[in-house]
GROMACS .gro file of C-alpha atoms in nm:
model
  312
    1UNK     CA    1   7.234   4.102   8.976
    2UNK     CA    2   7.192   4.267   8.627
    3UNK     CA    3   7.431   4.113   8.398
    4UNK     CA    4   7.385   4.316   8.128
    5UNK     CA    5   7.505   4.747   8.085
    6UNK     CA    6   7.491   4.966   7.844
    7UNK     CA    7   7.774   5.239   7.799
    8UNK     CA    8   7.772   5.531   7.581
    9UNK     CA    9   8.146   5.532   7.436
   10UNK     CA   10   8.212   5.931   7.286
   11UNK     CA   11   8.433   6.022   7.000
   12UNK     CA   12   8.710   6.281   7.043
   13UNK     CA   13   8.864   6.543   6.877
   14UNK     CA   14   9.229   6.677   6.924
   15UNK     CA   15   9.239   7.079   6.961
   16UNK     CA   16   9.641   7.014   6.962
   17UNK     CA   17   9.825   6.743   6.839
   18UNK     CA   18  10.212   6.781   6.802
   19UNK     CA   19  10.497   6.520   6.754
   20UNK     CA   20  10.779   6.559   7.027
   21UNK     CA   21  10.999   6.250   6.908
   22UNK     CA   22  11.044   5.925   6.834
   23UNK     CA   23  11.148   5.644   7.062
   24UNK     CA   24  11.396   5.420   7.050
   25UNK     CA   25  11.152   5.125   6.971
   26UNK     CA   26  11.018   5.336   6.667
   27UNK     CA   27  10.690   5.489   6.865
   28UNK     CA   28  10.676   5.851   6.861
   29UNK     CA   29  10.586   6.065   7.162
   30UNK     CA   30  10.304   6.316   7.127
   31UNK     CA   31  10.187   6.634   7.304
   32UNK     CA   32   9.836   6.726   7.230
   33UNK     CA   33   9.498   6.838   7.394
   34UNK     CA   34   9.165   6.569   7.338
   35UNK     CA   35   8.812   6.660   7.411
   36UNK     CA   36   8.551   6.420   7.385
   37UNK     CA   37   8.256   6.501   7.184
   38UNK     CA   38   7.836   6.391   7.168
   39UNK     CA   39   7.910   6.177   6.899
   40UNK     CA   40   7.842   5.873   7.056
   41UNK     CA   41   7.864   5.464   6.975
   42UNK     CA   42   7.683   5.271   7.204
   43UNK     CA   43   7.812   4.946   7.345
   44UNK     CA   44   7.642   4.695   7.546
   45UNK     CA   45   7.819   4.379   7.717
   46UNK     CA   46   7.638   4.064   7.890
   47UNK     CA   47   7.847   3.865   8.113
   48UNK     CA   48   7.709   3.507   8.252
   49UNK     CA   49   7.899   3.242   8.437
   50UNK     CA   50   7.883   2.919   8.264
   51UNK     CA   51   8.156   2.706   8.390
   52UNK     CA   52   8.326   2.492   8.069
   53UNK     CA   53   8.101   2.672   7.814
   54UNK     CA   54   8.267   3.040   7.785
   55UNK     CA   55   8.277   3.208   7.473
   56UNK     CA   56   8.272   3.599   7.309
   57UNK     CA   57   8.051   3.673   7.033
   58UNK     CA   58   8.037   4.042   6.898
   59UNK     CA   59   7.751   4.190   6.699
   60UNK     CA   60   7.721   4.532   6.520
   61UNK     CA   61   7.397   4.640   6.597
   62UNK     CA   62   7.389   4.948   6.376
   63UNK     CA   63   7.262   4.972   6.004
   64UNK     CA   64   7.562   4.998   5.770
   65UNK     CA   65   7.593   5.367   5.645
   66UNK     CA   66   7.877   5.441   5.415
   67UNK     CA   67   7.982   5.776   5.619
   68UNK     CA   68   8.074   5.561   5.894
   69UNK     CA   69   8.312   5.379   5.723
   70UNK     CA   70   8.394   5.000   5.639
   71UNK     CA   71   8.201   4.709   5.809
   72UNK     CA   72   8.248   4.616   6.162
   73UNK     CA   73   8.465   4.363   6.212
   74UNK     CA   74   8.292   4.102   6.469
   75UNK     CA   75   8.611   3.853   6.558
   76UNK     CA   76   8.931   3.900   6.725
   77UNK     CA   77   9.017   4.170   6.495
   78UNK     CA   78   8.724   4.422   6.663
   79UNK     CA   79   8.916   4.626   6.910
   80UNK     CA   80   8.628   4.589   7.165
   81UNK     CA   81   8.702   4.183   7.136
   82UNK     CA   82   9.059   4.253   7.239
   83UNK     CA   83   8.959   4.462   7.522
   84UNK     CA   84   8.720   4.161   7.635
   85UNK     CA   85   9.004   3.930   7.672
   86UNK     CA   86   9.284   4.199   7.796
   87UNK     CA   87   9.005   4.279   8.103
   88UNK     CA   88   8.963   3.899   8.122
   89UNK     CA   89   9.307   3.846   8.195
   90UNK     CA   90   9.437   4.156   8.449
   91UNK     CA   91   9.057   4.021   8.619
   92UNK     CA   92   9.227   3.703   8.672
   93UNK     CA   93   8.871   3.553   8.463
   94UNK     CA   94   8.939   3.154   8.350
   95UNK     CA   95   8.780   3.263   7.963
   96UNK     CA   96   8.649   2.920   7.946
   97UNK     CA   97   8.430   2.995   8.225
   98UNK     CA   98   8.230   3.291   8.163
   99UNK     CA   99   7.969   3.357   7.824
  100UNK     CA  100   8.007   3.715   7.739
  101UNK     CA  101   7.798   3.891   7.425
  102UNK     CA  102   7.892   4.237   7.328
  103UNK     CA  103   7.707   4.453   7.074
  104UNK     CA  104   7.814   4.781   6.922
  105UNK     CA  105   7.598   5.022   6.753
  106UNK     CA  106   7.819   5.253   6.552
  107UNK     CA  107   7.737   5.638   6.507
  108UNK     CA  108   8.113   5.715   6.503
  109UNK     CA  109   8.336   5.719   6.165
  110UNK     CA  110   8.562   5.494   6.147
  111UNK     CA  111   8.853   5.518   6.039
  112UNK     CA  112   8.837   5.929   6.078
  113UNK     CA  113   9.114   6.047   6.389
  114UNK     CA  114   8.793   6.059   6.610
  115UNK     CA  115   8.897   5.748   6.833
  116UNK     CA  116   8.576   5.537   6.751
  117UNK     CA  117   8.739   5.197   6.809
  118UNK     CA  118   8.938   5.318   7.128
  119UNK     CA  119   8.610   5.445   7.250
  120UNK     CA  120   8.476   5.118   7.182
  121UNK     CA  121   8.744   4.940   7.339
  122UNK     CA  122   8.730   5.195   7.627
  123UNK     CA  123   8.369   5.120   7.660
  124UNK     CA  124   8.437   4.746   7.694
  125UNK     CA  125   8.681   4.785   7.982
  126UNK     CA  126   8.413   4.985   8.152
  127UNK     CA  127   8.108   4.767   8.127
  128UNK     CA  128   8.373   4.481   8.247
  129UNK     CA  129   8.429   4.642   8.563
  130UNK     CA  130   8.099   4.776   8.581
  131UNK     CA  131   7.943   4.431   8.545
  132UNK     CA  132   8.225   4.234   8.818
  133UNK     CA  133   8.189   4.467   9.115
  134UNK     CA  134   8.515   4.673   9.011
  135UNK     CA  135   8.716   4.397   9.038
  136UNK     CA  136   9.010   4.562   8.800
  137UNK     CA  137   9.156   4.833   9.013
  138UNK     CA  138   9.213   5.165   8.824
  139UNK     CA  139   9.596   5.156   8.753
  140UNK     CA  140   9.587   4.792   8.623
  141UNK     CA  141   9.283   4.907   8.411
  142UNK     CA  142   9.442   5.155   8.260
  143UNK     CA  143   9.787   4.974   8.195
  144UNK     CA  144   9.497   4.726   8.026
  145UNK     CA  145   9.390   5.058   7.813
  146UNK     CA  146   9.756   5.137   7.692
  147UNK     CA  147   9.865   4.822   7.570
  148UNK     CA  148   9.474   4.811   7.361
  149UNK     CA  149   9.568   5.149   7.197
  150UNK     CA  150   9.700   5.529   7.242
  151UNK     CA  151   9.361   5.710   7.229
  152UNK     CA  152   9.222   5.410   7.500
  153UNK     CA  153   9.312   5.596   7.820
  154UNK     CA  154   9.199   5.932   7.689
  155UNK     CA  155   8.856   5.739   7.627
  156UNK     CA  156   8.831   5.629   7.981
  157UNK     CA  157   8.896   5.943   8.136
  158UNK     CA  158   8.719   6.150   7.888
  159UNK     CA  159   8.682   6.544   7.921
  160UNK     CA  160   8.995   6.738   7.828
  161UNK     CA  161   9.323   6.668   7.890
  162UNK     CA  162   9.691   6.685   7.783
  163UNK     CA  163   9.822   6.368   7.638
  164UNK     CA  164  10.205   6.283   7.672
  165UNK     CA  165  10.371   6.033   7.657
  166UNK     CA  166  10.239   5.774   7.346
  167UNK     CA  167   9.921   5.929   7.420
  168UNK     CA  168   9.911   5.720   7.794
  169UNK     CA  169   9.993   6.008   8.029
  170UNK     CA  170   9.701   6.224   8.103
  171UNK     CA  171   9.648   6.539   8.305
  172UNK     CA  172   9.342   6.655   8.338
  173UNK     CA  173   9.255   7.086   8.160
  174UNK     CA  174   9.005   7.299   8.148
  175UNK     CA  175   8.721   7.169   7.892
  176UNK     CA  176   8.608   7.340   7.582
  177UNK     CA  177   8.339   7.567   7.697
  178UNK     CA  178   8.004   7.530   7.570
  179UNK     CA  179   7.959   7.592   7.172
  180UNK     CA  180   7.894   7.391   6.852
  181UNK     CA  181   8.109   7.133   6.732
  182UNK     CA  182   8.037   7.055   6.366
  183UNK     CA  183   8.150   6.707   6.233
  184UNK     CA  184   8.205   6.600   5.864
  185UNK     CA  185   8.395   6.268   5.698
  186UNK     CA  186   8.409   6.143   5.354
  187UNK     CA  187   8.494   5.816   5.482
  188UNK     CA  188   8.812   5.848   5.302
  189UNK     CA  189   9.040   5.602   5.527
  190UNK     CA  190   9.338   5.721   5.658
  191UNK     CA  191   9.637   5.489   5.779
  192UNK     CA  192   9.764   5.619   6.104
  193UNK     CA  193  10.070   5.404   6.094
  194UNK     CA  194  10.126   5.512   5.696
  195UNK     CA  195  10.066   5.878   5.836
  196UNK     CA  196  10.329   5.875   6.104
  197UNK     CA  197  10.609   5.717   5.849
  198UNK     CA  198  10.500   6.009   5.617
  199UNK     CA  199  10.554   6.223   5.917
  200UNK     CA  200  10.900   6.047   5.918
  201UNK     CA  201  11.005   6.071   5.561
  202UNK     CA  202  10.915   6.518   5.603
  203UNK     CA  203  11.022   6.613   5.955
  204UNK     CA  204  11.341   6.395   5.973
  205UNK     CA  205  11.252   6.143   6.174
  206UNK     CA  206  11.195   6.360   6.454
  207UNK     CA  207  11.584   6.352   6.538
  208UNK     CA  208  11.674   6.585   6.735
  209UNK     CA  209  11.681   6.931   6.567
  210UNK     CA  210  11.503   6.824   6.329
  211UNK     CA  211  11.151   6.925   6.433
  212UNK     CA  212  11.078   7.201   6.673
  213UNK     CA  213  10.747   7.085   6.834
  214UNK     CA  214  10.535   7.352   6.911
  215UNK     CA  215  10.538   7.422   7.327
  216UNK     CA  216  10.448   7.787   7.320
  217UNK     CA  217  10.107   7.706   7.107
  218UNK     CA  218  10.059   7.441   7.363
  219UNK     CA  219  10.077   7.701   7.633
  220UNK     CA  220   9.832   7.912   7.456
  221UNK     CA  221   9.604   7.683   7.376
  222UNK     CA  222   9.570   7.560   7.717
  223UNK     CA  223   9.540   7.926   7.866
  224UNK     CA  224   9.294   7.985   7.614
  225UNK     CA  225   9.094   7.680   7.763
  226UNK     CA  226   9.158   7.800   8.111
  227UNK     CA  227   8.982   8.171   8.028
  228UNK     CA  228   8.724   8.011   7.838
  229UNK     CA  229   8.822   8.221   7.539
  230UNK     CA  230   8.691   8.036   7.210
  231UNK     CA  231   8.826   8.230   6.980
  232UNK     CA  232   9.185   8.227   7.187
  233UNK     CA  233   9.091   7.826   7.162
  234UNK     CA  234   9.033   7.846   6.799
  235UNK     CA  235   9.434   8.051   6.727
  236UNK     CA  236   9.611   7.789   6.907
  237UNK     CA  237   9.458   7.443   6.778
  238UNK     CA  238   9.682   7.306   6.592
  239UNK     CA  239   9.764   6.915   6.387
  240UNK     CA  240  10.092   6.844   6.304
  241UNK     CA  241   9.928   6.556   6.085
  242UNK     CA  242   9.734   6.827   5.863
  243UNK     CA  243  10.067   6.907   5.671
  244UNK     CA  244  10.112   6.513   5.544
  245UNK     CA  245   9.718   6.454   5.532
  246UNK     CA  246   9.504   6.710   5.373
  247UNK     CA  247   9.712   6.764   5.096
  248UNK     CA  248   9.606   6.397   4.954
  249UNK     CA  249   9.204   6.425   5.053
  250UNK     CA  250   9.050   6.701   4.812
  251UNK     CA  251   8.719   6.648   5.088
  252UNK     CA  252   8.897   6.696   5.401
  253UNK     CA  253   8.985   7.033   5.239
  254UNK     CA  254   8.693   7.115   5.113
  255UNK     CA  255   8.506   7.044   5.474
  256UNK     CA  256   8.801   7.258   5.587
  257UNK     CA  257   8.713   7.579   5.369
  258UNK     CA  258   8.351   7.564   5.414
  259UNK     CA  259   8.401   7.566   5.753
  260UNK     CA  260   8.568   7.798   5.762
  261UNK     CA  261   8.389   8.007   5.534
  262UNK     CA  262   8.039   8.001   5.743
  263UNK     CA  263   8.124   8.126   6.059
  264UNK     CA  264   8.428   7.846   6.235
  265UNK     CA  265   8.607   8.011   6.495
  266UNK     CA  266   8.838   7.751   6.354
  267UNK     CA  267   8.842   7.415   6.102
  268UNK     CA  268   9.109   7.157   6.207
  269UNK     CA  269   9.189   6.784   6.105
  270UNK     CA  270   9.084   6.529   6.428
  271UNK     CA  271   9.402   6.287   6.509
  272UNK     CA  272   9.550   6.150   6.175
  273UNK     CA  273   9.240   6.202   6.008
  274UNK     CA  274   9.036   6.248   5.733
  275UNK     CA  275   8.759   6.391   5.969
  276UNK     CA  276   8.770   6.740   6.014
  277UNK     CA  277   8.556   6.975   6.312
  278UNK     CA  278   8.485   7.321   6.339
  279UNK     CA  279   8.415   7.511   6.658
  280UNK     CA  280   8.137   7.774   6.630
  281UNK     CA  281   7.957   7.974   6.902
  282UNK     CA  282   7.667   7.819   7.034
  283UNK     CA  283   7.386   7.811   6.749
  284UNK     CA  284   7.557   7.942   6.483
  285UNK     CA  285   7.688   7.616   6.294
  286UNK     CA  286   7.394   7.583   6.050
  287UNK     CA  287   7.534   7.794   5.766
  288UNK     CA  288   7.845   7.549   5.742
  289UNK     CA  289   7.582   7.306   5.772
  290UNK     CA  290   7.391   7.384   5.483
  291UNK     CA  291   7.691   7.448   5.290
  292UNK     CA  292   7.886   7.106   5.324
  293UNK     CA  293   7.507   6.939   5.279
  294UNK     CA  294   7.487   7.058   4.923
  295UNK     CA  295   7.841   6.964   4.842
  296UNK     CA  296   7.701   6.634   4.864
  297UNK     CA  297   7.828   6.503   5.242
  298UNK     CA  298   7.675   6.419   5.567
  299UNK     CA  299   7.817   6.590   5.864
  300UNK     CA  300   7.680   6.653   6.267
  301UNK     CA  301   7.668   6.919   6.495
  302UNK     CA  302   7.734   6.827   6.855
  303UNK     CA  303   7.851   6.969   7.166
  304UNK     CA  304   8.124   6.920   7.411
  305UNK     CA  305   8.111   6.618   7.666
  306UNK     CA  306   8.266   6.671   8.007
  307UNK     CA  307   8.445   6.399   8.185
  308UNK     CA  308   8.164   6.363   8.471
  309UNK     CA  309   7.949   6.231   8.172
  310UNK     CA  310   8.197   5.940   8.035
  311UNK     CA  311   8.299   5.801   8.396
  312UNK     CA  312   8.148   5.430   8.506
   0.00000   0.00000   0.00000
């Protein structure tokens, strides 16, 4: 038996992201629509038996490139190590008893809102199951995915789909038809925690009344997806964190604008940022291209991913 895979782990970008409250134990509930994206990190995991001599070790196999963002941690603080030992455990796996090597090559920015470490971590729990004959049934793997992170059942499923919930509930939409995606980040870091507590500190806490979450551009943006419509697509996205973000990254604005500028059908902020996308019709990203090149930044065009293609 092969006791090594290989799984492609795609980022994601959010064509709606809206806050619908906050909990009593201080998470907030979301609304939104993710797609994943060919931006891809590549993880492979090894898994050998060794009775009494167990062990992780993590690796970034990638070069270091400053537009992906700070080092890879390789301890306990990599998300993908977490995921090891969180499948290790609903698997019923003795971690003493079993040697298993992950590495990570990173094409994703990280930290950017496009889910690189929960794709990672996704990616883990996937090779896992992949690797012990499926031993994790579905719902226990994706109770796994929820505790590791919000964006880590999106990252199984993959696609499109509405996320409720803390981002855990999932129900599967019509994908963003075919067209350019065009990618750009600083590498400016943004703190998703500090983000939400700014979110706090303008919209009230998100007590009731305070915030009117946006259902009827929800409803359009999904019809919009449903018809196919791009440009319908393009006036409903919407990112409740762009209001408390992009007013504090001068780049994220300027990737924005230049966009925006060369042809986007729209420019939006990915997840609580700094990384910004713009959707243009198939072939015609290369202007924005050129543009946000000579500012002075690396960006990527890509295309959408379906869900058939992130499945194990």
């Amino acid at each position: 038996m092969n006791n090594t895979v290989s799984i492609p782990a795609p980022a994601k970008i959010n064509l709606f992201l809206d806050v619908t409250g906050r909990r009593a134990d201080g998470y907030h509930t979301i609304t939104g629509v993710m797609q994943t994206i060919g931006i891809f990190d590549l993880v492979t995991v090894s898994l050998t038996h060794a009775p009494g001599a167990g062990g992780i070790t993590l690796t970034n196999t990638s070069p270091l490139l400053p537009h992906l963002g700070p080092a890879l941690p390789t301890d306990r603080r990599n998300i993908g190590w977490k995921a090891t030992e969180a499948y290790m455990a609903a698997a019923g796996m003795d971690p003493a008893d079993w040697m298993i090597t992950i590495g990570i090559e990173k094409n994703i920015p990280s930290p950017a809102g496009l889910a690189g470490g929960s794709a990672d971590a996704a990616a883990v729990l996937k090779a896992m199951n992949k690797l012990t004959g499926y031993a994790v049934p579905r719902d226990v793997l994706y109770a796994a995915a929820a505790r590791l992170g919000a964006d880590v059942p999106f990252c199984l499923t993959g696609g499109a789909c509405v996320t409720e919930g803390i981002g855990d509930v999932l129900t599967l939409v019509t994908p963003l038809p075919d067209c350019d995606v065009l990618v750009a980040c600083a590498g400016e870091g943004v703190s998703t925690p500090a983000a939400y507590r700014t979110l706090d500190e303008t919209y009230g806490g998100f007590a009731d009344g305070a915030y009117a979450p946006k259902y009827a551009a929800l409803d359009g943006q999904l019809s919009a997806l449903a018809a196919g419509d791009l440009d319908g697509i393009g006036a409903h996205a919407f990112n409740l964190f762009e209001s408390v973000v992009l007013p504090h990254h001068d780049e994220a604005r300027s990737f924005k604008r230049l966009m925006l500028e060369n042809g986007a059908v729209c420019a939006m902020m990915s997840g609580s940022g700094p990384a910004v996308f713009g959707l243009f019709r198939k072939g015609t990203a290369q202007p924005a291209v050129d543009a946000i090149i000579e500012a002075g930044h690396a960006c990527r065009v890509c295309h959408p991913v379906s869900g058939e293609d992130c499945r194990v």
